[in-house]
GROMACS .gro file of N, CA and C in nm:
model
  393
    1UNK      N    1   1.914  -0.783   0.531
    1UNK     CA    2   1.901  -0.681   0.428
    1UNK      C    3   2.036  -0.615   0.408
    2UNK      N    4   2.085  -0.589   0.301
    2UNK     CA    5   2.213  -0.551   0.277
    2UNK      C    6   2.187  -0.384   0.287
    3UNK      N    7   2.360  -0.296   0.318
    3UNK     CA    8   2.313  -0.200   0.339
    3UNK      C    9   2.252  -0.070   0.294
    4UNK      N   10   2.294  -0.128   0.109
    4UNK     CA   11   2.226  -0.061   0.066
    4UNK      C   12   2.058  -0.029   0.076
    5UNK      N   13   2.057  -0.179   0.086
    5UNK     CA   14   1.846  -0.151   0.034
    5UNK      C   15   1.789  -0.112   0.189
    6UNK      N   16   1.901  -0.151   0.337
    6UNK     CA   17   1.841  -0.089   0.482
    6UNK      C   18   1.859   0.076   0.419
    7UNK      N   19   1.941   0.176   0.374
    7UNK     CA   20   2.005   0.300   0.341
    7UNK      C   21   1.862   0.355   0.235
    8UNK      N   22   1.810   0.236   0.177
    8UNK     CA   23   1.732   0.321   0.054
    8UNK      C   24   1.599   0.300   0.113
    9UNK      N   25   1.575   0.189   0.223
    9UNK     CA   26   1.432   0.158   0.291
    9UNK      C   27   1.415   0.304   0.349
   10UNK      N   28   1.526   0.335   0.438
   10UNK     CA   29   1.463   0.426   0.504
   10UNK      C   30   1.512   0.590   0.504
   11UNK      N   31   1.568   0.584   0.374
   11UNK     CA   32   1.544   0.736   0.317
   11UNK      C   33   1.419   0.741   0.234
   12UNK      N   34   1.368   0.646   0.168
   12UNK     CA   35   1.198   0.642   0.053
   12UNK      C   36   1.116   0.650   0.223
   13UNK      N   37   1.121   0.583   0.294
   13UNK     CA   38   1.026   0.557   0.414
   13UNK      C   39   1.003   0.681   0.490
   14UNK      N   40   1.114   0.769   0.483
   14UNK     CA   41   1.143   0.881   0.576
   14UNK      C   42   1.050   0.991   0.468
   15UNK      N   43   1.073   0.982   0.324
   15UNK     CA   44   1.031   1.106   0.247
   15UNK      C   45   0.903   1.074   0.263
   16UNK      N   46   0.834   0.939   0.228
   16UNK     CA   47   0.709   0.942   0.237
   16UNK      C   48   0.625   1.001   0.378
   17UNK      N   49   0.670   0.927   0.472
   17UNK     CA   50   0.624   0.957   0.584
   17UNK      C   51   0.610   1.100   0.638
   18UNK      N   52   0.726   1.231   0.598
   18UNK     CA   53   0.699   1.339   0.630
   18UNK      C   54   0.641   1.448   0.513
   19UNK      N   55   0.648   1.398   0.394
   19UNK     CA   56   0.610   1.444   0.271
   19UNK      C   57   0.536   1.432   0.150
   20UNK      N   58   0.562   1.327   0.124
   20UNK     CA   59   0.491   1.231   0.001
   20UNK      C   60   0.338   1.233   0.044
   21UNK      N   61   0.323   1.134   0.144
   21UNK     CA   62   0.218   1.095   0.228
   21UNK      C   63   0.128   1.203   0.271
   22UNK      N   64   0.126   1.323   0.355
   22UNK     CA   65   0.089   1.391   0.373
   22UNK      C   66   0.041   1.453   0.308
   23UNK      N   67   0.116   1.481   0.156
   23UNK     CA   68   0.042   1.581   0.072
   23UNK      C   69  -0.061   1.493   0.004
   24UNK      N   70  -0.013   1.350  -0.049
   24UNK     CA   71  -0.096   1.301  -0.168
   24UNK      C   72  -0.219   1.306  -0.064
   25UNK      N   73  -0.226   1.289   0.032
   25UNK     CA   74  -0.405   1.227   0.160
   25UNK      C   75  -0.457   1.311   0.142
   26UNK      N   76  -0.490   1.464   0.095
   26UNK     CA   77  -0.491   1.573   0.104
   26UNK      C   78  -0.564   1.577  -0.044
   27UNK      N   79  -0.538   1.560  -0.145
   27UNK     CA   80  -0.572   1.499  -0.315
   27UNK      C   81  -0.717   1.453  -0.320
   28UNK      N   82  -0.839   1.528  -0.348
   28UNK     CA   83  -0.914   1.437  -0.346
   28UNK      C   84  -0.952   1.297  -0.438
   29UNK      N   85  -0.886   1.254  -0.560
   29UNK     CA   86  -0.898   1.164  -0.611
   29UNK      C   87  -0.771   1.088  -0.575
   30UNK      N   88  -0.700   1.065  -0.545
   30UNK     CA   89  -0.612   0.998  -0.467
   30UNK      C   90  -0.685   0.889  -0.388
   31UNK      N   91  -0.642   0.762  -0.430
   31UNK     CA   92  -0.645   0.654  -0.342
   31UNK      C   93  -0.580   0.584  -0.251
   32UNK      N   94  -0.687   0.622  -0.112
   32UNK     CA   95  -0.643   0.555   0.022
   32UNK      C   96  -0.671   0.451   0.055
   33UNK      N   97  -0.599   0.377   0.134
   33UNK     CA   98  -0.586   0.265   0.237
   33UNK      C   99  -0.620   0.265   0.362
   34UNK      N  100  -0.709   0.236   0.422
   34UNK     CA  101  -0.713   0.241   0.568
   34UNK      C  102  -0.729   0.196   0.617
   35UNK      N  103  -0.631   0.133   0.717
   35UNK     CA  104  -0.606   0.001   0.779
   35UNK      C  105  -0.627   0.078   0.981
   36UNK      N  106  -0.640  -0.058   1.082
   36UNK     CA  107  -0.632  -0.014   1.190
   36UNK      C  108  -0.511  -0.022   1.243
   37UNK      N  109  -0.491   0.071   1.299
   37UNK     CA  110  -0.316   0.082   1.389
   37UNK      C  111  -0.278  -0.077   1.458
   38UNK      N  112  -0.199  -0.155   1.435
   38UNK     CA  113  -0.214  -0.245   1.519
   38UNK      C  114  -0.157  -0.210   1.662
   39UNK      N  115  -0.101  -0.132   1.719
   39UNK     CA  116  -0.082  -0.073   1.829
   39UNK      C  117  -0.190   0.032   1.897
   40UNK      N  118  -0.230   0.124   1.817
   40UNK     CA  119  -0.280   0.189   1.864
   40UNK      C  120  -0.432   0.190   1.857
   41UNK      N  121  -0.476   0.103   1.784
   41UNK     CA  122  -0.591   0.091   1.713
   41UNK      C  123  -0.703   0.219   1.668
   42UNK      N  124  -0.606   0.280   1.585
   42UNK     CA  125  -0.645   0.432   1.529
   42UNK      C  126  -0.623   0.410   1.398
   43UNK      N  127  -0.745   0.503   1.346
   43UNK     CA  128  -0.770   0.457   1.161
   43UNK      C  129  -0.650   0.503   1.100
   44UNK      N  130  -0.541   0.424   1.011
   44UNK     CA  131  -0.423   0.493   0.944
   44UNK      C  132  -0.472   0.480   0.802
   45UNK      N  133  -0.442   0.576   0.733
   45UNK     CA  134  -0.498   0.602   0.594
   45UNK      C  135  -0.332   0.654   0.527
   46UNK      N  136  -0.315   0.553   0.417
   46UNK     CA  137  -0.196   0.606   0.345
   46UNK      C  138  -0.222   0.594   0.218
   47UNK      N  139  -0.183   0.654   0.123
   47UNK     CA  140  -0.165   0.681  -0.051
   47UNK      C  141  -0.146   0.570  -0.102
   48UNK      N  142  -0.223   0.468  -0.206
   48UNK     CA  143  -0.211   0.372  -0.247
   48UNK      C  144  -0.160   0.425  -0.357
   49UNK      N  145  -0.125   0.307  -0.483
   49UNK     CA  146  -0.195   0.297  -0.653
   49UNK      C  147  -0.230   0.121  -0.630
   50UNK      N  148  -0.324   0.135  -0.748
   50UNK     CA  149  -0.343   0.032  -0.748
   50UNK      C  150  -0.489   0.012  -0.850
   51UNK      N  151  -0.581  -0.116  -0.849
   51UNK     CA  152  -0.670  -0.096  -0.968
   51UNK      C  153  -0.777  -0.177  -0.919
   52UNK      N  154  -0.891  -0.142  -0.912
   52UNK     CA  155  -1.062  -0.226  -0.906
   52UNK      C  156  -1.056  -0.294  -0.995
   53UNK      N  157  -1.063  -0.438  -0.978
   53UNK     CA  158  -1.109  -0.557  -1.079
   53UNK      C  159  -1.236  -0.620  -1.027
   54UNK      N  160  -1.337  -0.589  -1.062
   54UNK     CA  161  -1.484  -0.656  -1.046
   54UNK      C  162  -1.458  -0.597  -0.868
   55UNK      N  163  -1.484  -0.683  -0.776
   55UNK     CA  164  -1.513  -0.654  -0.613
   55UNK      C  165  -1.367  -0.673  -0.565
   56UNK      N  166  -1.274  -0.652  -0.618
   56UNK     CA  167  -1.107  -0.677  -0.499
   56UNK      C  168  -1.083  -0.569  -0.594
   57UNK      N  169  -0.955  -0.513  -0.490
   57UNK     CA  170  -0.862  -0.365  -0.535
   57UNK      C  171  -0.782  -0.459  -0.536
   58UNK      N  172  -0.621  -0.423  -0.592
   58UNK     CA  173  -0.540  -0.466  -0.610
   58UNK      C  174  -0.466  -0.369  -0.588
   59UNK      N  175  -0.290  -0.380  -0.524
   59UNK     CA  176  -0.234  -0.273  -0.484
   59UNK      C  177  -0.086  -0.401  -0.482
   60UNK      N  178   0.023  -0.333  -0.485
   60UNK     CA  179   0.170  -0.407  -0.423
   60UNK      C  180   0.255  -0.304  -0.360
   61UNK      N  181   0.234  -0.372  -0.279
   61UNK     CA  182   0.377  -0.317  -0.153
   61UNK      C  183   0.501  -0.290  -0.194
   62UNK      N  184   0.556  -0.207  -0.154
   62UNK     CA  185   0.694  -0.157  -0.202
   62UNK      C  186   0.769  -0.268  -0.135
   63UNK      N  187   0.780  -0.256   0.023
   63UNK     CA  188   0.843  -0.337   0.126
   63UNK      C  189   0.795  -0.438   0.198
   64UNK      N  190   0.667  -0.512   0.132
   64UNK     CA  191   0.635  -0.658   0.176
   64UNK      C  192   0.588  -0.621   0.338
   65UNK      N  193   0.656  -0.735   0.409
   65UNK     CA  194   0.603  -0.715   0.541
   65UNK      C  195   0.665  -0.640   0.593
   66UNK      N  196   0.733  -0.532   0.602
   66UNK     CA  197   0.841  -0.442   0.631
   66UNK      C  198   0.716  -0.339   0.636
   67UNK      N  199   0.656  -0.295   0.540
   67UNK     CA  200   0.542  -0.175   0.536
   67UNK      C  201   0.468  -0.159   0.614
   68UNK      N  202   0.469  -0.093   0.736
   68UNK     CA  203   0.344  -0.063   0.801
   68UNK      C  204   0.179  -0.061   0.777
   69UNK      N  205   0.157  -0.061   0.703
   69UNK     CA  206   0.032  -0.116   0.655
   69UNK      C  207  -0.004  -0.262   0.633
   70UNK      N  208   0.104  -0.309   0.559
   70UNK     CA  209   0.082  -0.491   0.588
   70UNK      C  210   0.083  -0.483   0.685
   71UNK      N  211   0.157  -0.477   0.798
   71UNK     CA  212   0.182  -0.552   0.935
   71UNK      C  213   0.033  -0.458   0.993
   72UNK      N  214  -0.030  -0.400   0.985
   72UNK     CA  215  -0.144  -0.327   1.018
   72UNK      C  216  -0.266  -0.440   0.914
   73UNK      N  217  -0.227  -0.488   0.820
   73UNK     CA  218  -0.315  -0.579   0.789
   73UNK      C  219  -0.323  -0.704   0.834
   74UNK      N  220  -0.212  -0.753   0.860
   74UNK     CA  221  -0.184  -0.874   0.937
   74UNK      C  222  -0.233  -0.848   1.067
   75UNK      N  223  -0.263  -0.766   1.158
   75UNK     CA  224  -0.297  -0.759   1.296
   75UNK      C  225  -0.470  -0.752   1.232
   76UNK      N  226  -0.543  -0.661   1.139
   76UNK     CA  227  -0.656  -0.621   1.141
   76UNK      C  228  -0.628  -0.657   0.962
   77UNK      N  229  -0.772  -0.753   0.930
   77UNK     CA  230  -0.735  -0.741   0.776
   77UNK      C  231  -0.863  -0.647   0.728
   78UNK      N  232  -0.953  -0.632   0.848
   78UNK     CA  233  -1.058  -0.529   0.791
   78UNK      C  234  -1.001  -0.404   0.761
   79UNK      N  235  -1.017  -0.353   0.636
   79UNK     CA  236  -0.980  -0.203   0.599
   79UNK      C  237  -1.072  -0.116   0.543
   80UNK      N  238  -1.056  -0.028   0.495
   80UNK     CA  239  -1.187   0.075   0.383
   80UNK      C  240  -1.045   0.131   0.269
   81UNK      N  241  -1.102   0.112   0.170
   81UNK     CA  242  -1.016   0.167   0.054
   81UNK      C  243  -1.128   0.287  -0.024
   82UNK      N  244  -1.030   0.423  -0.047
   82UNK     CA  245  -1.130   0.519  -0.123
   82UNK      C  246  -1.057   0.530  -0.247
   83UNK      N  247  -1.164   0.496  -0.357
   83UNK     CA  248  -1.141   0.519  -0.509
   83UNK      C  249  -1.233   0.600  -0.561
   84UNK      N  250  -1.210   0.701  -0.658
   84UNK     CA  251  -1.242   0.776  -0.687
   84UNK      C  252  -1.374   0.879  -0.575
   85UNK      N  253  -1.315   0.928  -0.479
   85UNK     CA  254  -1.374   0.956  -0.378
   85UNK      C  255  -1.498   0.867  -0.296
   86UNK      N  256  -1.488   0.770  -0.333
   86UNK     CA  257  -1.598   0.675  -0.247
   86UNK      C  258  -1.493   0.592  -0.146
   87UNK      N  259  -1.573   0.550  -0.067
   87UNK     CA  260  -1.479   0.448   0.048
   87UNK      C  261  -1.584   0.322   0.048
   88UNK      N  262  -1.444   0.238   0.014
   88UNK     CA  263  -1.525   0.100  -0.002
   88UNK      C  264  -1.486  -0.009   0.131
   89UNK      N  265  -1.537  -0.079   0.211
   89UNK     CA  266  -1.489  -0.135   0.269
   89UNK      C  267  -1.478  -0.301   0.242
   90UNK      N  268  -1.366  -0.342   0.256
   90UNK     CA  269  -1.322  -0.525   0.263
   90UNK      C  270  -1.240  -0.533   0.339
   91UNK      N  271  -1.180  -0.691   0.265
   91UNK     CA  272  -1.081  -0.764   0.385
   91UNK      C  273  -0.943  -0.751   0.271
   92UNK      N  274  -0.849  -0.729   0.363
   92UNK     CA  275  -0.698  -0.739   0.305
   92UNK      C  276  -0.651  -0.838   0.308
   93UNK      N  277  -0.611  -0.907   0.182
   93UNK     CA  278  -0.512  -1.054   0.218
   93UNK      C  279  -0.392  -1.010   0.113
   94UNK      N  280  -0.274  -1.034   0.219
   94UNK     CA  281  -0.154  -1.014   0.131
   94UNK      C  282  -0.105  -1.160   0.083
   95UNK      N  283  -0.115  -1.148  -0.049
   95UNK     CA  284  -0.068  -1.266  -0.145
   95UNK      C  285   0.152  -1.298  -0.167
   96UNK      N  286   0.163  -1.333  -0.098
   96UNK     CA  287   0.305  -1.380  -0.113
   96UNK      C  288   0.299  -1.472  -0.219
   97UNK      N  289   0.211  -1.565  -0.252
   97UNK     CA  290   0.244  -1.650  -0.361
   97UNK      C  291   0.208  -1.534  -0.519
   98UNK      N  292   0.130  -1.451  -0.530
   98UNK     CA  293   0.163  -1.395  -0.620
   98UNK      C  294   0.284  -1.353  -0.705
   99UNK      N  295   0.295  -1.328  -0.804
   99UNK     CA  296   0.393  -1.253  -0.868
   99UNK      C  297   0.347  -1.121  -0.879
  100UNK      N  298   0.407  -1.033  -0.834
  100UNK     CA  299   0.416  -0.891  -0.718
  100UNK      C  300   0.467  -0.767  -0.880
  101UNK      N  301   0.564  -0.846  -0.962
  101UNK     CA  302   0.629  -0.769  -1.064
  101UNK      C  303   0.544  -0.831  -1.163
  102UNK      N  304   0.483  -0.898  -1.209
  102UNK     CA  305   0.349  -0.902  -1.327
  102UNK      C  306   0.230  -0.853  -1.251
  103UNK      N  307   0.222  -0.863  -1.146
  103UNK     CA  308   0.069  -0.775  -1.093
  103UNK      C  309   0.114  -0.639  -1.153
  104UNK      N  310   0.238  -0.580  -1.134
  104UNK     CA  311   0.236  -0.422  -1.172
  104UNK      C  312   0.191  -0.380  -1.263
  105UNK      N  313   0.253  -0.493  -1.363
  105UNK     CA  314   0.199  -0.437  -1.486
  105UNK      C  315   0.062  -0.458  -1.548
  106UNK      N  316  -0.021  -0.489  -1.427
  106UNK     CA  317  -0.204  -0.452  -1.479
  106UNK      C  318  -0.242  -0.343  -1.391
  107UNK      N  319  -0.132  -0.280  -1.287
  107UNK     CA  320  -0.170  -0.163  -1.233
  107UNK      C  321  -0.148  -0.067  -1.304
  108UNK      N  322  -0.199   0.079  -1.252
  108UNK     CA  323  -0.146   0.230  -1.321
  108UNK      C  324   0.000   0.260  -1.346
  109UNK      N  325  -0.006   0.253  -1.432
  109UNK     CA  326   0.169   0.302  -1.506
  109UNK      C  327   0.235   0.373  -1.432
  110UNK      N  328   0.219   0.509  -1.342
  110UNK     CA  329   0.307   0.597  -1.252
  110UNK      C  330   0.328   0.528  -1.124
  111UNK      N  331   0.257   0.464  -1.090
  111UNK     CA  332   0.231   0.398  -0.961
  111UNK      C  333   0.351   0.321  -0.965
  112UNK      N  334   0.312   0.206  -1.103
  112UNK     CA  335   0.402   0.106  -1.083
  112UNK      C  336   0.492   0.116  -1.106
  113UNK      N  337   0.563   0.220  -1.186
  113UNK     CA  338   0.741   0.280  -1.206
  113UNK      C  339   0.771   0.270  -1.074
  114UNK      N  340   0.724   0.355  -0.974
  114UNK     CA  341   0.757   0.414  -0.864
  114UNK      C  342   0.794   0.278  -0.802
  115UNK      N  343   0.688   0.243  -0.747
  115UNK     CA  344   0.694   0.117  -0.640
  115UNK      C  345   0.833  -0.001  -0.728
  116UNK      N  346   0.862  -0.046  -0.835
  116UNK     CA  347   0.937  -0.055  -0.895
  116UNK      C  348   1.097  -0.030  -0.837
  117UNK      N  349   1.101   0.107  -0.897
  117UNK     CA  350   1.176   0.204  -0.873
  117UNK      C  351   1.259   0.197  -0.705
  118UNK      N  352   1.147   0.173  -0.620
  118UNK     CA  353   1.223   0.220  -0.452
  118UNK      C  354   1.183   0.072  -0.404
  119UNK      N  355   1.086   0.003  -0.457
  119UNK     CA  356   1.053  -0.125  -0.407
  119UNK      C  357   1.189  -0.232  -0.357
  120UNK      N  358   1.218  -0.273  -0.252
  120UNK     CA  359   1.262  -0.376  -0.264
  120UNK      C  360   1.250  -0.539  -0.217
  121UNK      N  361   1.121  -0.526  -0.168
  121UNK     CA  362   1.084  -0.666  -0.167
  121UNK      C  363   0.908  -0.652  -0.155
  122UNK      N  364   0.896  -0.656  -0.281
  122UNK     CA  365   0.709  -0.648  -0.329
  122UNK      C  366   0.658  -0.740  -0.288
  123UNK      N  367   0.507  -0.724  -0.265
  123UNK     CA  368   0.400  -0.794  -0.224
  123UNK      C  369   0.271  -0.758  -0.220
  124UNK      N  370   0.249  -0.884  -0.310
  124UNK     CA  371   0.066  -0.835  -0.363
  124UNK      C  372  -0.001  -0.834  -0.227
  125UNK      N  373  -0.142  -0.717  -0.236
  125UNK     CA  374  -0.180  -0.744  -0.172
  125UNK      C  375  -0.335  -0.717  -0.256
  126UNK      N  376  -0.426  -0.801  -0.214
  126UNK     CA  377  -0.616  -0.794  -0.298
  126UNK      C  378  -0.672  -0.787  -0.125
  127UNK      N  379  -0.734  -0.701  -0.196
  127UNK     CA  380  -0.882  -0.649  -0.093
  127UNK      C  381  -0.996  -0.692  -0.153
  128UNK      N  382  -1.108  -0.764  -0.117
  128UNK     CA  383  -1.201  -0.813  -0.141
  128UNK      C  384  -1.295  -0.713  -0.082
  129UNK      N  385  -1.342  -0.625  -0.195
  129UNK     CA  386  -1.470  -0.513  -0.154
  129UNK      C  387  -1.580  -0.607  -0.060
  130UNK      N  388  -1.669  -0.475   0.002
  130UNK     CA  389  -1.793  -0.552   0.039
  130UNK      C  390  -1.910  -0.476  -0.016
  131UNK      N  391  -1.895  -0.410  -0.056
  131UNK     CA  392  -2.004  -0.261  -0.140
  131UNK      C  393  -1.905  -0.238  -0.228
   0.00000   0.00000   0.00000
């Protein structure tokens, strides 16, 4: 990783983690992710965007397997996602063969500036609801 995008990973990584994150979980229409710790095996819930198509959510990673939540999906792909205050539970599969920058653009417009914006190596990821 060159040093810019290590310099921009983990100043976006640092704001979210003590700021961003904290407040949006807090939002009640705000959509979460909640994946199991793969270390600790404790429920982690972080701020998605992303969009319900029939039974799979759809969401893309800013930082691919770099994101703590993939690598929390890759250890555990069972998760619960809450949309519009309901919690739905499926399985996470992160799509590398997707195209990560045309998925955005069937997601929410603010979302996908953002992730865009600080993203530097995207990755789809579909959750297959079970309710």
């Amino acid at each position: 990783m060159s040093r810019y995008r290590e310099i921009k990973y983990r100043t976006v990584t640092s704001f979210q983690r003590r700021i961003g994150n904290p407040i949006l979980k807090r939002l009640p229409n705000q959509t979460l992710l909640e994946t199991t710790g793969r270390k600790s095996g404790l429920p982690r819930k972080t701020p998605v965007g992303g969009r319900r198509i029939g039974n799979a959510f759809w969401l893309v990673s800013e930082y691919g397997e770099k994101s703590q939540y993939v690598r929390n999906i890759q250890a555990h792909p069972q998760v619960r996602v809450r949309i519009k205050g309901r919690w739905h539970a499926g399985t996470a599969h992160p799509m590398p063969q997707d195209d990560a920058r045309a998925r955005l653009k069937t997601l929410p417009r603010l979302n996908s500036a953002a992730v865009r914006a600080v993203g530097t190596n995207l990755l789809t990821v579909r959750v297959d609801l079970t309710n």
